[in-house]
Amino acid sequence: MNAPVQHQPAVRTTCPYCGVGCGLIVQPDGRGGAAIAGDPTHPANFGRTCSKGSALGETLGLEGRLLHPMLRQLDGTLARAAWPTAIDTVAEGLSRIIDRDGPDAVAFYLSGQLLTEDYYVANKLMKGFLGGANVDTNSRLCMASSVAGHRRAFGSDTVPGSYADLDEADLIVLTGSNAAWCHPVLFQRMVRNRTERGARVVVIDPRRTVTAEEADLFLPIAPGTDTALFCGLLVHLAERGAIDTAYVEAHTTGFAEALARAREIAPDKAATARVTGLDEAAVAHFFDLFYATARVVTCFSQGVNQSAQGTDKVDAIINCHLATGRIGRPGMGPFSLTGQPNAMGGREVGGLANQLAAHMGFTSPEIDRVRRFWNAPRMATHEGRKAVEMFEAIERGEIKALWVMATNPAVSLPRAGAVRAALEQLELFIVSENVRSNDTVNAGVHVLLPAAAWGEKDGAVTNSERRISRQRAFLPLPGEAKPDWWIVSQVARRMGFAGAFGYRSAADVFREHAALSAFENDGARDFDLGLLAEMTDDAYDTLEPAQWPLPAGEPPRETRFFADGGFFTPDRKARFVAPEPPALRETTSAAFPFRLNTGRIRDQWHAMTRTGLSARLAAHLPEPFVEVHPQDAGAAGLTDGGFAQVSTRHGACVVKVVVSDSQRPGSLFVPIHWSGETASCARVGDLVAPHTDPYSGQPEAKATPAAITPVILPLRGFTRTRREVALPEGTWWARVAVAEGAEYRLATAHGPMVWHDFAYRVLAGDAKLAEQLDGNVYRAAAFIDGELDGCLCVGPADAPPQWDAAALCLDGGDHGRLTARISNDHIGATAPVICACFGVATEAVRKAVACGTARNIADIGRTLLAGTNCGSCLPELKRIIVHERIAHPS
Ligand code: SF4
């Protein structure tokens, strides 16, 4: 990390990635860059960061940024426009369509990356002034089932516990959560509890992810059967006399029905094992651990939420905690780990189609209350369309105008190819974005609005434990970029609502949001920021991380919920839920015999808009891949490092094959991150079925029936250029971040002549081109004034070209310079990098462990430095140690 330059004050802000919500200290360098460090005083991370957070300084450049409003012209091109023209176009277009077709013909699609203030203004405009409720968000793909599960059980979307519970628990159950990669800083906190206090960790997941490396017990559950496991647990707890009868009787209803249903689904350990595909002894071990441990936290995330039965799964988990009274007390409770940085803030605002505002729904008194608070002329009267329904309505032509803010639905939604096609039919398609080009923007946008990015915008986010932190600006707004709340307010003013959208600052918006949460809130609603409603601008600027319920009175109010009941239902009692028996919506078949699971990798975030700019982060897993069990790989004729087509009824992708016994037989795993911008054919959203949960509307992204077949591409190689290029038609490619320009990993059936032609057309230009053909290995390098401007190397797939070999063979008298550049940029590395902080290759760690130089994590740190900074790679280092010990027992 660069030494801080002291001429600008350091700024305390919050990481823009996952729901852990780490505090950061940013030291701007005055040249558009900044040094980033964890904030030791922030209660979410106490100074720690993961690989993504620590690489934020490498992602601040303006390359590819959208800096001015753009409007679609009659000839189909996009041209720069002035802000007033762009605002007029949006306002007039929305008014025209609403006047003609009603408010349900327009929709906003928001994002968990928006700040609370942005969310608040967009939600208010749609639900109070345009008269519809078609406001949904990419959080629908992330944690909507947790929201629905909380509301069914608690009467409110309340996360009962705090991160501190993970320090105090004696048993941590992680189900459907690869926390080691998706919530790394929080996971390291759990690991510390295990190491220092002896807490036990149970990991429940169809895949043996790196999270399982820290597990005392790993349960490789069959996809979609979590409900049965927790029903079996409830039955077991009842039979062992572990029910907290006093709590159940005083604070809950529906226990008998829930237990009866659990007995139908999983009457005993043997039945539980049968349904879940688990070993009965392992099931018994888990049940015994849960029974015997009072302080237990059950963490769940996308593996539970992203399911057509996600809400039932969440409630089956909550049932076990309610039944034992293990909720809201130190070290106890169900804990939803939120995926996105401000998914929780969006929930607080009510920026989901089935919420109205500030944890209020669509009952008549709630609609009336919000109408009076906003002085709203045209209130929404019913729920809007949730994400998948919203895009289906666009496909059918029922929604005619869509405004997308800070997200990329053409990549992330199920049937993403169909979504992309539907966007092209819109009468009015508005996108507020940071970047000039992405799959959504390229689907026929009419109005493109430049939004402020992380580091430029100012506002609040809320993390998984209900802690509100400030994201603060430390860079000037580039070009004509504006905060999202400002853009929406300008449109609202232009539509005639100036009195209600006269905000001058993010602080103005936040104060109103806080006031609404407290409006006529006599304790009937959990969410109440009334203490912040009168805060001054200075107080907002210096706001310390604040967890709600906000501390009021003496002694301050408890920061956990429900230890003594007090649920937010009409009778203040929690509801046990009797879940449906687990059943995946679609069965596998001879044509599609596998289950396709999708998810995140350690060093990338969503569609890589920001993380994809860091060469350091790209080095971990640079190419899109499918993970497949060795047994399945053998049967399908797949080889590790080869290519495969993965297909479903909805689409197909071609990705590299990773053969791994971490994968469950019969299942495939493909990461979500690659888009049409970063790879030729790796948009996994295209393959995902649109089945949704009946309560949450969250799509099933973990179990689409799929097929896999080998793809033979006889030549492999790479090209590196100063600018983005189009590779010859039919080439498989993946773009990889490098320090300057772009690197493309490629595989092809095209012979050397096609690449010779490409080199002349694309690489040469004003450059001097050096070429070499050696058998069917083709190499070319372009130099301008002795500087390497671009290079290309293609050779047989069974002996793919190496960068260092290319450097030695290239002509032009610049070997030394070229070799130095290659070495500096790590582009010679063909093996993935395991430690992003110090650029340590996986192979180097493997060799050190195999030859005995490093026998444990401390040795690896001492000899190679890997794992000694952010710690994100520690679980993978442990996995290598275990595997090498098995392979080479001493
Ligand atoms: S764990 Fe990593 S990605 Fe998540 S908030 Fe912290 S630094 Fe950011």
Short mmCIF file of C-alpha atoms in Angstrom, two decimals, residues 411 420 439 607-608 622-625 643 653-656 671-684 686 724 727 731-736 743-746:
data_model
loop_
_atom_site.label_atom_id
_atom_site.label_comp_id
_atom_site.label_asym_id
_atom_site.label_seq_id
_atom_site.Cartn_x
_atom_site.Cartn_y
_atom_site.Cartn_z
CA VAL A 411 -26.70 -9.67 -16.56
CA ARG A 420 -31.94 -7.91 -22.41
CA ASP A 439 -24.96 -5.10 -20.95
CA ALA A 607 -20.67 -7.68 -12.69
CA MET A 608 -17.09 -6.50 -11.93
CA PRO A 622 -9.13 -14.64 -13.90
CA GLU A 623 -11.38 -16.67 -16.19
CA PRO A 624 -15.03 -17.78 -16.00
CA PHE A 625 -15.32 -21.44 -15.04
CA PHE A 643 -13.68 -26.03 -21.92
CA CYS A 653 -22.39 -20.48 -21.76
CA VAL A 654 -18.90 -21.74 -22.57
CA VAL A 655 -16.46 -21.66 -19.67
CA LYS A 656 -13.30 -23.35 -18.43
CA PRO A 671 -19.85 -17.78 -10.88
CA ILE A 672 -22.14 -14.83 -11.55
CA HIS A 673 -19.59 -12.14 -12.36
CA TRP A 674 -18.86 -12.31 -16.07
CA SER A 675 -20.91 -10.26 -18.53
CA GLY A 676 -20.94 -9.54 -22.24
CA GLU A 677 -18.32 -6.87 -21.51
CA THR A 678 -15.84 -9.21 -19.88
CA ALA A 679 -16.22 -12.55 -21.66
CA SER A 680 -17.42 -13.96 -24.96
CA CYS A 681 -19.99 -16.37 -23.54
CA ALA A 682 -20.15 -16.53 -19.72
CA ARG A 683 -23.35 -14.73 -18.73
CA VAL A 684 -24.68 -17.34 -16.32
CA ASP A 686 -28.91 -16.37 -19.20
CA GLU A 724 -10.17 -2.76 -25.90
CA LEU A 727 -11.33 -10.53 -31.34
CA THR A 731 -12.99 -16.81 -30.49
CA TRP A 732 -13.55 -17.70 -26.82
CA TRP A 733 -12.18 -14.87 -24.69
CA ALA A 734 -12.14 -13.45 -21.21
CA ARG A 735 -10.91 -9.93 -20.48
CA VAL A 736 -8.54 -9.66 -17.52
CA GLU A 743 -5.48 -8.44 -21.58
CA TYR A 744 -7.60 -11.10 -23.24
CA ARG A 745 -7.16 -14.80 -22.52
CA LEU A 746 -8.35 -16.61 -25.60
#
